[in-house]
């Protein structure tokens, strides 16, 4: 912080005069001191420039500054000053619950009453809206998704747009589909901006926007048509982070990386975050750390909300050494004394990496930032890239289904009419909503009838930009130049220069040496194959619309038992072996020797008490030799008869795996036939297949086996995942 400006009390000074400016700044810095609880605190010059633009000139501003710079101080100080001058409440569009909780607590310190509307406090919404309408709230924090909730959009948002005193868009890079974390819901902010009365200030903030994203966001702040880019004040500062010590360490195997974590996390100051690329890895790494005496918890988008909140509080309170997290903890988590960030696997862009490592060292002088890249990183990047915006045929099918319905369709109901999985369908609907082709209403979605064009050229440009970012991330790993300078240049920081603090600058020493016994223990954990495969218990809804007469719960007498998978495609250990086996273009053939040993180990550990009487093989259109070899080999090893092999029904064509549950089941429900001479009656059988994706093939096959008299069905597959 800078030296405090002298206090001025010139209430009658004319707006725009030096005296008025000095008085406003003194008032602003008094609010700041309450906010940060520091009687000597003063605004940075760019902080003051932004506050003055918002309060004195009611401008629109975009602030691109490093994490920890104090962007939230700008909008809380501006809120206090605007409210004191009779302005309405501030509306902050904020992406994550963690960020909301931090901001509510910070606002209270400044004497600003902040409330939030999110998925975890639905029972409070009515009271919150009443308080907003009554003027008892200074700040309302909402998620971007909330902006298009029909009730909020139609009943609350119009009044907010008419009465708000300041609109804040936090993590504004999400507005741009060139940004590393584009979210379609953020594009709805354009509508809110257009509906604001003249003279309402707007502030957008982010720590991770290169020049292209900055220009895109600034242009969207100028949505009224009469504004130009010159009307948007853009404040870009240095992205240097003096507390960070960056390093990259290439280790020979997954086991070495886990052993390195076990040995080195206790040496790092305080507590921190270990980032991983997949949900499965988060659970596995956290379990490994706990098994070796390091308090750790997994944190992913699939973690129960209550457990996520507890994990955040445990990290804030230093009750855990580390949260092992996916990018779900990427934005908004504020712990000033976070001592380290370690990445077990690299994000797909230097910009995303800078954003995540920015969690560390915000309020301390020294924080360790270490990247441990893995051989599987690029496979994971390619998988995430493959589930982007759907092909035009799928989009057109959804629009036609909504138009033909003549009434709103829920996402669940629409899912039975199109082939897309739920996550991709929801993404597509949000984009179409922003583009005006569909509209979310009570009861679901409806087509608007407005013309819509599939912007294939733009989607391709975005895809190419992602590929460039991936190559840049590999360049970051390999660079012999300054690490931080590389990241700053990726974000178009014109002041980028060698930091003198990273491993390549010679000031941060990392050792690749780890205790061989620790490597062996980690290797044993990774080499332990076998993942439970829970059975399907309920048929997908809406199957009648697809010509499948199945509904409700699957009868217990037709269900399989819990099965086993040798490895998930995302596993740190055996994941590489199964990814290679099922890679595009890989030839069909026998099970590789290493996977044979893993398979019999899983069957031996799990199947010895099942009382199995025989083996049944699935049929595979793509890898018949692999399935045949696996089933026959397991039968020989377990000294069991091979009772039958399912057959494809005549005319069975290719299937799609990138579809939702209802469509996947519709594809396979009548695809297979159990031979008439299958001797399964009264027997407990091992049902063998090569790979499980949705699980419906196994569910259908198990139902046939149970109906043919099988006493029990125990699925066994080599791999799980796409």
XYZ file of C-alpha atoms in Angstrom:
722
model
C 0.000 0.000 0.000
C 1.093 3.582 -0.596
C 1.477 6.389 1.928
C -1.979 7.637 2.958
C -3.187 10.785 1.274
C -3.961 13.747 3.579
C -7.507 13.870 4.860
C -9.748 16.510 3.297
C -13.192 17.649 4.399
C -14.318 19.973 1.630
C -17.979 19.031 1.363
C -18.873 22.135 -0.615
C -16.158 21.718 -3.232
C -17.387 21.603 -6.813
C -17.323 18.177 -8.522
C -14.206 17.765 -10.596
C -12.127 20.293 -8.701
C -8.882 19.311 -7.033
C -10.479 19.862 -3.648
C -13.426 17.617 -4.481
C -11.086 14.956 -5.805
C -8.964 15.095 -2.656
C -12.059 14.858 -0.477
C -13.409 11.884 -2.395
C -10.072 10.082 -2.183
C -9.841 10.685 1.556
C -13.323 9.260 1.989
C -12.431 6.273 -0.189
C -9.305 5.500 1.803
C -11.205 5.613 5.068
C -13.476 2.882 3.701
C -10.398 0.949 2.548
C -8.886 1.054 6.032
C -12.024 -0.479 7.491
C -12.036 -3.106 4.752
C -8.444 -4.266 5.266
C -8.366 -3.442 8.986
C -5.192 -1.380 8.573
C -5.145 2.240 9.726
C -2.235 3.070 7.402
C -3.701 1.588 4.228
C -3.995 3.721 1.099
C -5.288 3.071 -2.399
C -2.911 2.202 -5.202
C -3.002 4.766 -7.981
C -4.868 2.455 -10.375
C -7.296 1.520 -7.593
C -8.038 5.189 -7.059
C -8.336 5.799 -10.816
C -10.950 3.062 -11.026
C -12.869 4.249 -7.946
C -12.895 7.821 -9.214
C -14.109 6.722 -12.648
C -16.966 4.732 -11.120
C -18.074 7.185 -8.436
C -17.297 10.627 -9.788
C -17.804 9.982 -13.503
C -20.119 6.924 -13.532
C -18.006 5.230 -16.206
C -17.554 1.663 -17.359
C -14.163 0.197 -16.485
C -12.202 -3.016 -17.011
C -9.468 -3.759 -14.473
C -6.920 -6.424 -15.429
C -4.590 -6.855 -12.480
C -2.737 -9.713 -10.831
C -4.312 -11.852 -8.120
C -3.927 -10.167 -4.743
C -3.706 -6.663 -6.227
C -6.962 -5.582 -4.616
C -9.658 -5.643 -7.277
C -12.374 -6.427 -4.734
C -11.299 -3.364 -2.731
C -12.206 -1.233 -5.753
C -15.811 -2.363 -5.896
C -16.402 -2.432 -2.148
C -14.982 1.076 -1.728
C -16.963 2.306 -4.742
C -20.105 0.675 -3.327
C -19.746 2.452 0.024
C -19.215 5.816 -1.678
C -22.085 5.372 -4.131
C -24.479 4.210 -1.408
C -23.557 7.250 0.673
C -24.619 9.359 -2.299
C -28.014 7.684 -2.592
C -27.237 5.107 -5.262
C -28.948 1.751 -5.341
C -27.322 -1.549 -4.370
C -24.323 -3.016 -6.146
C -24.900 -6.230 -8.085
C -21.830 -8.468 -8.314
C -21.904 -11.329 -10.799
C -19.547 -13.849 -9.242
C -18.714 -17.338 -10.549
C -18.046 -19.506 -7.517
C -19.505 -20.061 -4.075
C -16.047 -19.866 -2.515
C -15.606 -16.397 -3.988
C -19.041 -15.333 -2.764
C -18.351 -16.440 0.793
C -15.023 -14.592 0.847
C -16.591 -11.426 -0.537
C -19.507 -11.376 1.917
C -17.046 -11.584 4.795
C -14.847 -8.845 3.311
C -17.808 -6.539 2.743
C -18.869 -6.767 6.380
C -15.473 -5.434 7.449
C -16.092 -2.306 5.377
C -19.541 -1.769 6.869
C -21.170 -2.964 3.638
C -24.042 -5.418 3.965
C -23.663 -8.112 1.311
C -25.989 -11.020 0.617
C -25.890 -13.794 -1.921
C -28.347 -15.811 -3.980
C -27.004 -19.211 -4.966
C -27.923 -22.876 -5.171
C -27.133 -23.562 -1.516
C -29.447 -20.988 0.112
C -32.723 -21.355 -1.812
C -34.720 -21.146 1.415
C -33.392 -17.596 1.937
C -34.136 -16.181 -1.521
C -37.497 -14.647 -0.637
C -36.089 -12.796 2.364
C -33.065 -11.663 0.352
C -35.249 -10.231 -2.412
C -37.411 -8.438 0.162
C -34.316 -6.891 1.731
C -33.052 -5.769 -1.670
C -36.366 -4.154 -2.528
C -36.499 -2.447 0.881
C -33.012 -0.976 0.466
C -31.528 -2.941 3.355
C -28.841 -4.532 1.158
C -25.740 -2.790 -0.188
C -24.390 -5.659 -2.303
C -26.167 -8.581 -3.945
C -23.894 -11.355 -5.223
C -25.390 -13.633 -7.857
C -24.027 -16.396 -10.051
C -24.143 -15.896 -13.827
C -26.492 -18.896 -14.035
C -28.962 -17.056 -11.794
C -29.347 -14.310 -14.410
C -31.367 -16.649 -16.601
C -33.399 -18.382 -13.921
C -36.940 -17.611 -15.134
C -38.207 -16.358 -11.779
C -35.138 -14.228 -11.115
C -34.931 -12.955 -14.695
C -38.600 -12.006 -14.966
C -39.439 -10.907 -11.411
C -36.228 -9.668 -9.781
C -33.797 -8.674 -12.517
C -35.892 -5.874 -14.093
C -36.057 -4.027 -10.771
C -32.372 -4.634 -10.130
C -31.459 -3.282 -13.568
C -33.595 -0.204 -12.916
C -32.322 0.508 -9.413
C -28.781 -0.829 -9.215
C -26.080 1.638 -8.356
C -23.107 -0.350 -9.671
C -22.766 -3.540 -11.703
C -19.629 -5.624 -11.137
C -18.592 -8.537 -13.338
C -15.956 -10.525 -11.471
C -13.642 -12.979 -13.269
C -14.638 -11.180 -16.452
C -12.443 -13.308 -18.716
C -15.309 -15.838 -18.509
C -17.311 -13.473 -20.746
C -15.007 -14.130 -23.682
C -14.952 -17.422 -25.520
C -11.292 -16.652 -26.194
C -10.718 -16.783 -22.432
C -9.377 -19.900 -20.733
C -12.584 -20.460 -18.762
C -15.414 -19.306 -21.054
C -18.858 -19.782 -19.538
C -21.930 -19.237 -21.727
C -23.917 -17.905 -18.768
C -21.573 -14.933 -18.589
C -22.636 -13.829 -22.067
C -26.078 -13.069 -20.637
C -24.485 -10.126 -18.890
C -24.701 -8.348 -22.242
C -28.471 -8.245 -21.821
C -28.181 -6.882 -18.306
C -25.713 -4.227 -19.479
C -28.042 -3.151 -22.270
C -30.947 -2.767 -19.833
C -29.084 -0.532 -17.390
C -30.208 3.100 -17.306
C -27.716 5.670 -18.547
C -25.183 6.734 -15.973
C -24.936 3.461 -14.076
C -21.258 2.594 -13.616
C -19.986 -0.857 -14.543
C -16.795 -2.563 -13.371
C -15.336 -5.751 -14.855
C -12.334 -7.389 -13.183
C -9.983 -10.275 -13.927
C -6.426 -11.377 -13.301
C -6.106 -13.534 -16.409
C -6.817 -11.783 -19.692
C -4.375 -11.362 -22.543
C -4.745 -8.510 -25.012
C -7.248 -10.379 -27.184
C -9.524 -11.261 -24.261
C -9.195 -7.746 -22.827
C -10.351 -6.220 -26.112
C -13.243 -8.697 -26.377
C -14.483 -7.989 -22.837
C -14.098 -4.228 -23.260
C -16.122 -4.367 -26.472
C -18.900 -6.245 -24.687
C -19.007 -3.583 -21.989
C -19.954 -1.190 -24.821
C -23.152 -2.983 -25.765
C -25.521 -0.025 -25.978
C -24.474 0.855 -29.488
C -23.851 4.511 -28.708
C -20.724 3.747 -26.713
C -17.317 3.106 -28.211
C -14.286 1.303 -26.840
C -12.959 4.710 -25.828
C -15.828 4.907 -23.337
C -14.438 1.929 -21.419
C -11.573 2.687 -19.071
C -9.101 -0.211 -19.285
C -6.561 -0.464 -16.486
C -3.914 -3.124 -17.089
C -1.148 -3.458 -14.577
C 1.992 -5.490 -14.133
C 1.334 -9.177 -13.542
C 4.491 -9.676 -11.519
C 4.047 -11.735 -8.339
C 7.027 -11.064 -6.122
C 6.202 -13.805 -3.619
C 6.069 -16.702 -6.089
C 8.953 -19.116 -6.598
C 8.161 -21.066 -9.765
C 9.725 -24.337 -10.838
C 9.153 -27.325 -13.119
C 10.344 -30.794 -12.232
C 10.186 -33.716 -14.654
C 10.090 -37.030 -12.854
C 10.325 -40.446 -14.528
C 7.036 -41.975 -13.402
C 3.753 -41.474 -11.590
C 5.230 -43.290 -8.618
C 8.102 -40.800 -8.432
C 5.655 -37.894 -8.512
C 3.565 -39.296 -5.670
C 6.675 -40.087 -3.643
C 7.968 -36.559 -4.285
C 4.716 -35.133 -2.915
C 4.902 -37.267 0.206
C 8.491 -36.186 0.870
C 8.209 -32.495 -0.041
C 4.772 -31.258 1.014
C 5.734 -31.365 4.716
C 8.744 -29.158 3.884
C 6.609 -26.394 2.400
C 5.435 -23.603 4.663
C 1.813 -23.609 5.751
C -0.903 -25.280 3.740
C -1.683 -25.235 0.050
C -3.262 -26.793 -3.014
C -2.255 -29.788 -5.119
C -3.969 -29.434 -8.495
C -4.759 -32.510 -10.600
C -6.461 -32.861 -13.976
C -9.250 -35.332 -13.223
C -11.772 -36.169 -10.527
C -10.383 -39.693 -10.216
C -6.860 -38.388 -9.657
C -8.067 -36.025 -6.912
C -9.533 -38.887 -4.902
C -6.552 -41.187 -5.484
C -3.862 -38.625 -4.626
C -5.685 -37.403 -1.516
C -6.043 -40.993 -0.317
C -2.336 -41.665 -0.937
C -1.283 -38.573 1.016
C -3.532 -39.488 3.948
C -2.160 -43.027 3.944
C 1.298 -41.531 4.475
C 0.374 -39.223 7.312
C -0.390 -36.016 5.395
C -3.798 -34.457 6.087
C -5.420 -33.968 2.695
C -8.913 -33.765 1.223
C -10.210 -34.076 -2.342
C -12.047 -31.105 -3.867
C -13.783 -31.448 -7.258
C -16.903 -30.364 -9.079
C -18.466 -33.678 -8.015
C -17.754 -33.201 -4.325
C -20.896 -32.712 -2.240
C -21.442 -28.951 -1.624
C -21.377 -29.390 2.149
C -18.114 -31.335 1.898
C -16.629 -28.660 -0.365
C -17.483 -25.966 2.162
C -15.933 -28.011 4.947
C -12.807 -28.579 2.856
C -12.479 -24.844 2.203
C -12.849 -24.082 5.894
C -10.313 -26.769 6.803
C -7.777 -25.254 4.420
C -8.456 -21.723 5.656
C -7.987 -22.948 9.213
C -4.834 -24.953 8.364
C -6.521 -28.158 9.515
C -5.326 -29.839 6.329
C -1.929 -29.606 4.726
C -3.411 -29.637 1.236
C -6.582 -29.740 -0.791
C -6.126 -32.023 -3.796
C -8.282 -30.184 -6.299
C -9.390 -30.012 -9.886
C -9.982 -26.652 -11.554
C -13.179 -26.417 -9.474
C -10.955 -24.542 -6.998
C -9.499 -22.351 -9.724
C -11.204 -19.028 -9.085
C -12.271 -17.152 -6.050
C -10.636 -19.002 -3.183
C -8.918 -16.433 -0.978
C -6.336 -17.524 1.572
C -3.640 -14.821 1.760
C -1.096 -17.085 3.472
C -1.470 -20.041 1.088
C 2.071 -21.386 1.121
C 2.262 -23.545 -2.003
C 0.571 -24.671 -5.200
C 1.739 -27.910 -6.791
C 0.381 -29.189 -10.084
C 0.378 -32.941 -10.625
C -0.167 -32.605 -14.348
C -0.302 -29.377 -16.336
C -3.370 -27.323 -17.252
C -3.849 -26.860 -20.988
C -2.745 -23.217 -21.170
C -0.223 -20.898 -19.494
C -3.056 -18.449 -18.809
C -5.056 -21.029 -16.857
C -1.855 -22.020 -15.060
C -1.133 -18.408 -14.045
C -4.685 -18.077 -12.732
C -4.385 -21.200 -10.583
C -0.937 -20.488 -9.164
C -2.223 -17.026 -8.294
C -3.952 -18.590 -5.286
C -0.534 -18.751 -3.565
C 1.490 -16.101 -1.785
C -1.040 -13.266 -1.767
C -0.220 -12.147 1.762
C 3.189 -13.711 2.418
C 6.680 -13.096 1.090
C 7.537 -16.579 -0.137
C 5.363 -19.278 -1.754
C 6.420 -22.395 -3.658
C 4.855 -23.079 -7.064
C 5.839 -26.400 -8.618
C 4.690 -28.102 -11.809
C 5.147 -31.874 -12.074
C 4.075 -32.587 -15.670
C 2.889 -36.057 -16.618
C 2.986 -38.141 -19.773
C -0.808 -38.323 -19.723
C -1.391 -34.545 -19.770
C -1.916 -34.204 -23.514
C -4.348 -37.152 -23.532
C -6.449 -35.371 -20.919
C -6.314 -32.093 -22.882
C -7.504 -33.874 -26.017
C -10.383 -35.478 -24.140
C -11.628 -32.153 -22.769
C -11.299 -30.619 -26.229
C -13.442 -33.426 -27.681
C -16.466 -32.531 -25.566
C -16.813 -28.916 -26.671
C -19.663 -27.352 -28.635
C -21.638 -30.049 -30.514
C -21.724 -30.591 -34.262
C -24.297 -28.676 -36.292
C -26.491 -31.751 -36.884
C -26.944 -32.248 -33.135
C -27.749 -28.561 -32.616
C -30.313 -28.556 -35.421
C -31.923 -31.701 -34.007
C -32.372 -30.000 -30.647
C -33.894 -26.871 -32.193
C -36.266 -28.993 -34.287
C -37.293 -31.007 -31.224
C -38.069 -27.845 -29.238
C -40.027 -26.376 -32.151
C -42.018 -29.564 -32.753
C -42.896 -29.958 -29.074
C -45.090 -26.868 -29.068
C -44.501 -26.478 -25.343
C -41.521 -26.048 -23.030
C -39.335 -29.124 -22.616
C -37.196 -29.790 -19.582
C -33.572 -30.710 -20.190
C -34.448 -34.235 -19.109
C -37.310 -34.455 -21.613
C -35.224 -32.939 -24.425
C -32.517 -35.482 -23.658
C -34.790 -38.240 -24.961
C -35.193 -36.419 -28.277
C -31.530 -35.685 -29.004
C -28.411 -37.796 -28.729
C -26.232 -35.482 -26.641
C -25.071 -36.227 -23.136
C -26.508 -34.035 -20.396
C -23.381 -31.884 -19.917
C -23.009 -31.130 -23.631
C -26.744 -30.573 -24.038
C -26.748 -28.024 -21.212
C -23.726 -26.237 -22.686
C -25.402 -26.095 -26.093
C -28.685 -24.753 -24.666
C -26.848 -21.990 -22.811
C -25.070 -20.911 -25.994
C -28.319 -21.017 -27.982
C -30.007 -19.005 -25.238
C -27.313 -16.335 -25.422
C -27.651 -16.328 -29.221
C -31.425 -15.876 -28.916
C -32.429 -19.162 -30.570
C -33.938 -20.680 -27.403
C -35.256 -19.274 -24.168
C -35.379 -20.747 -20.686
C -38.875 -20.537 -19.227
C -40.756 -22.121 -16.364
C -40.910 -25.802 -17.178
C -37.777 -25.910 -19.307
C -36.737 -24.571 -22.707
C -38.577 -23.327 -25.777
C -37.485 -22.344 -29.265
C -37.862 -18.627 -30.048
C -38.195 -19.069 -33.789
C -35.469 -16.500 -34.410
C -33.029 -17.299 -37.229
C -29.808 -18.874 -36.043
C -26.611 -19.742 -37.882
C -24.036 -22.321 -36.818
C -20.828 -20.291 -36.596
C -18.508 -23.112 -37.609
C -15.733 -20.701 -38.522
C -15.692 -19.147 -35.057
C -15.793 -22.514 -33.294
C -12.871 -23.646 -35.444
C -10.909 -20.480 -34.626
C -11.481 -21.060 -30.928
C -10.368 -24.692 -31.295
C -7.186 -23.566 -33.055
C -6.556 -21.014 -30.318
C -6.828 -23.799 -27.730
C -4.239 -25.832 -29.652
C -1.878 -22.854 -29.652
C -2.330 -22.543 -25.888
C -1.509 -26.227 -25.414
C 1.712 -25.861 -27.375
C 2.559 -22.805 -25.288
C 2.090 -24.837 -22.104
C 4.579 -27.400 -23.380
C 6.936 -24.520 -24.188
C 6.580 -23.260 -20.612
C 7.606 -26.660 -19.294
C 10.667 -26.735 -21.568
C 11.814 -23.119 -21.369
C 15.272 -22.293 -20.102
C 14.221 -18.682 -19.622
C 12.444 -17.112 -16.666
C 9.240 -18.934 -15.744
C 7.303 -15.898 -14.545
C 8.405 -13.781 -17.485
C 7.052 -16.518 -19.787
C 3.648 -16.463 -18.073
C 3.490 -12.682 -18.062
C 4.273 -12.547 -21.781
C 1.530 -15.127 -22.409
C -0.802 -12.593 -20.819
C 0.640 -9.743 -22.933
C 2.204 -8.015 -19.942
C 4.391 -5.342 -21.537
C 6.459 -5.012 -18.360
C 7.484 -8.680 -18.306
C 11.089 -9.203 -17.274
C 13.137 -11.934 -15.577
C 11.947 -12.398 -11.995
C 15.194 -13.577 -10.440
C 13.233 -15.937 -8.197
C 12.356 -19.062 -10.233
C 14.298 -22.248 -10.869
C 15.648 -21.111 -14.242
C 16.732 -17.809 -12.729
C 18.708 -19.886 -10.240
C 16.924 -18.823 -7.066
C 14.585 -21.784 -6.497
C 16.250 -25.157 -6.143
C 14.186 -28.283 -6.689
C 15.522 -31.776 -6.289
C 14.291 -34.787 -8.211
C 15.766 -37.144 -5.661
C 13.249 -39.173 -3.685
C 13.631 -42.117 -1.372
C 13.468 -45.329 -3.384
C 11.407 -46.988 -0.663
C 8.834 -44.177 -1.009
C 8.808 -44.685 -4.769
C 8.243 -48.392 -4.248
C 5.338 -47.735 -1.874
C 3.787 -45.267 -4.319
C 4.319 -47.731 -7.140
C 2.594 -50.445 -5.157
C -0.420 -48.169 -4.664
C -0.515 -47.254 -8.346
C 0.067 -50.831 -9.463
C -2.881 -52.085 -7.449
C -5.505 -52.426 -10.177
C -9.226 -52.731 -9.655
C -12.045 -50.197 -9.394
C -15.580 -51.022 -8.193
C -18.271 -50.882 -10.872
C -21.661 -50.137 -9.305
C -24.706 -51.636 -11.036
C -27.426 -49.671 -12.787
C -30.596 -49.645 -10.699
C -32.987 -47.346 -12.621
C -33.823 -47.066 -16.311
C -33.418 -43.590 -17.870
C -36.624 -41.595 -18.140
C -38.382 -40.897 -21.434
C -37.480 -44.171 -23.120
C -40.977 -44.597 -24.530
C -40.312 -41.666 -26.860
C -37.403 -43.665 -28.260
C -39.443 -46.821 -28.732
C -38.081 -48.618 -25.673
C -40.659 -49.951 -23.223
C -38.597 -49.780 -20.057
C -39.221 -47.475 -17.134
C -38.687 -47.027 -13.425
C -36.457 -49.165 -11.253
C -34.687 -52.181 -12.672
C -36.105 -55.249 -10.932
C -33.556 -56.568 -8.394
C -33.903 -60.028 -9.961
C -32.696 -58.520 -13.286
C -29.778 -56.472 -11.963
C -26.111 -57.426 -11.995
C -24.044 -57.404 -8.829
C -21.294 -54.853 -8.286
C -18.546 -55.504 -10.807
C -14.898 -54.640 -11.265
C -12.889 -52.555 -13.726
C -9.170 -53.182 -14.063
C -8.470 -49.463 -14.597
C -10.131 -46.164 -15.433
C -8.829 -44.282 -18.466
C -8.037 -41.346 -16.151
C -6.108 -43.334 -13.539
C -2.562 -42.250 -12.756
C -1.355 -45.854 -12.572
C -2.916 -48.266 -15.050
C -4.670 -45.474 -16.935
C -1.787 -45.138 -19.370
C -1.906 -48.815 -20.294
C -5.622 -48.818 -21.065
C -5.461 -45.464 -22.870
C -2.816 -46.928 -25.156
C -4.869 -50.083 -25.698
C -7.967 -48.111 -26.739
C -6.241 -45.225 -28.521
C -7.766 -44.217 -31.873
C -6.294 -46.416 -34.564
C -5.016 -49.079 -32.152
C -5.397 -52.540 -33.666
C -7.599 -55.245 -32.205
C -5.583 -58.039 -30.677
C -4.746 -59.999 -27.562
C -4.642 -58.465 -24.103
C -1.116 -57.098 -23.439
C 0.857 -59.176 -20.965
C 0.957 -56.505 -18.264
C -2.820 -56.067 -18.390
C -3.286 -59.850 -18.271
C -1.437 -59.922 -14.952
C -3.464 -56.955 -13.698
C -6.734 -58.617 -14.727
C -6.005 -61.872 -12.926
C -4.876 -59.920 -9.867
C -8.216 -58.090 -9.768
C -10.172 -61.287 -10.311
C -8.130 -63.080 -7.666
C -8.585 -60.338 -5.049
C -12.268 -59.783 -5.781
C -13.654 -63.015 -7.180
C -12.388 -65.667 -4.813
C -15.490 -65.487 -2.604
C -18.105 -64.973 -5.337
C -18.723 -68.666 -5.997
C -18.465 -68.250 -9.757
C -19.636 -71.113 -11.978
C -18.593 -69.898 -15.404
C -17.683 -67.052 -17.778
C -19.846 -65.297 -20.385
C -18.220 -62.998 -22.955
C -19.784 -59.935 -24.541
C -19.486 -59.493 -28.287
C -17.619 -56.482 -29.623
C -17.937 -54.944 -33.062
C -14.633 -53.087 -32.724
C -12.421 -55.418 -30.655
C -13.766 -58.983 -30.894
C -10.296 -60.578 -30.531
C -9.562 -58.569 -27.392
C -12.788 -59.598 -25.656
C -12.460 -63.222 -26.751
C -8.868 -63.411 -25.505
C -9.728 -61.746 -22.176
C -12.729 -63.993 -21.494
C -10.953 -67.193 -22.486
C -7.860 -66.297 -20.485
C -9.812 -65.507 -17.317
C -11.786 -68.736 -17.699
C -8.590 -70.784 -17.962
C -6.927 -68.981 -15.052
C -9.949 -69.438 -12.780
C -10.588 -73.000 -14.030
C -14.113 -72.059 -15.111
C -16.021 -73.050 -18.245
C -16.671 -70.463 -20.955
C -20.448 -70.829 -20.981
C -21.413 -68.529 -23.847
C -20.557 -65.499 -25.951
C -23.219 -62.926 -26.751
C -23.949 -62.367 -30.435
C -24.803 -59.201 -32.341
C -28.316 -59.328 -33.743
C -28.526 -59.197 -37.551
C -28.468 -55.651 -38.835
C -26.873 -54.203 -35.685
C -25.039 -51.130 -36.892
C -22.432 -48.873 -35.318
C -23.254 -47.020 -32.115
C -22.264 -43.630 -30.706
C -20.677 -43.353 -27.290
C -20.955 -39.552 -27.030
C -24.691 -39.646 -26.342
C -26.859 -39.408 -23.253
C -28.052 -42.357 -21.193
C -31.466 -42.670 -22.812
C -30.044 -42.747 -26.334
C -27.226 -45.061 -25.334
C -29.712 -47.525 -23.890
C -31.930 -47.196 -26.970
C -28.936 -48.145 -29.111
C -28.083 -51.297 -27.153
C -31.314 -52.527 -25.554
C -31.978 -54.962 -28.442
C -28.494 -55.161 -29.915
C -27.305 -58.423 -28.328
C -28.591 -61.969 -28.337
C -27.732 -64.736 -25.889
C -27.267 -68.051 -27.767
C -30.084 -70.517 -27.189
C -27.674 -73.129 -25.846
C -26.122 -70.817 -23.249
C -25.872 -72.934 -20.116
C -26.351 -70.209 -17.513
C -29.412 -71.405 -15.590
C -28.707 -71.645 -11.874
C -25.141 -70.393 -12.301
C -23.219 -67.387 -11.059
C -21.418 -65.974 -14.070
C -18.558 -63.587 -14.743
C -19.683 -61.247 -17.553
C -16.564 -60.083 -19.434
C -16.246 -57.032 -21.710
C -13.415 -54.807 -22.903
C -14.651 -51.345 -21.892
C -17.541 -49.699 -20.072
C -18.715 -46.174 -20.845
C -22.332 -45.590 -19.870
C -22.822 -49.035 -18.313
C -25.995 -49.792 -20.265
C -24.500 -52.587 -22.374
C -23.650 -54.495 -19.204
C -27.060 -53.716 -17.700
C -28.863 -55.060 -20.783
C -26.678 -58.154 -20.974
C -27.066 -58.854 -17.246
C -30.845 -58.578 -17.598
C -30.837 -61.163 -20.368
C -28.648 -63.490 -18.325
C -30.817 -63.157 -15.246
C -33.948 -63.782 -17.321
C -32.240 -66.882 -18.747
C -31.916 -68.214 -15.206
C -28.467 -67.009 -14.109
C -28.245 -66.965 -10.329
C -25.977 -63.919 -10.350
C -24.056 -61.759 -12.834
C -20.702 -60.175 -11.948
C -19.410 -57.771 -14.648
C -15.669 -57.595 -15.316
C -14.112 -55.138 -17.791
C -10.631 -53.935 -18.652
C -11.291 -50.188 -18.807
C -13.787 -47.518 -17.839
C -14.131 -44.226 -19.685
C -13.969 -42.700 -23.159
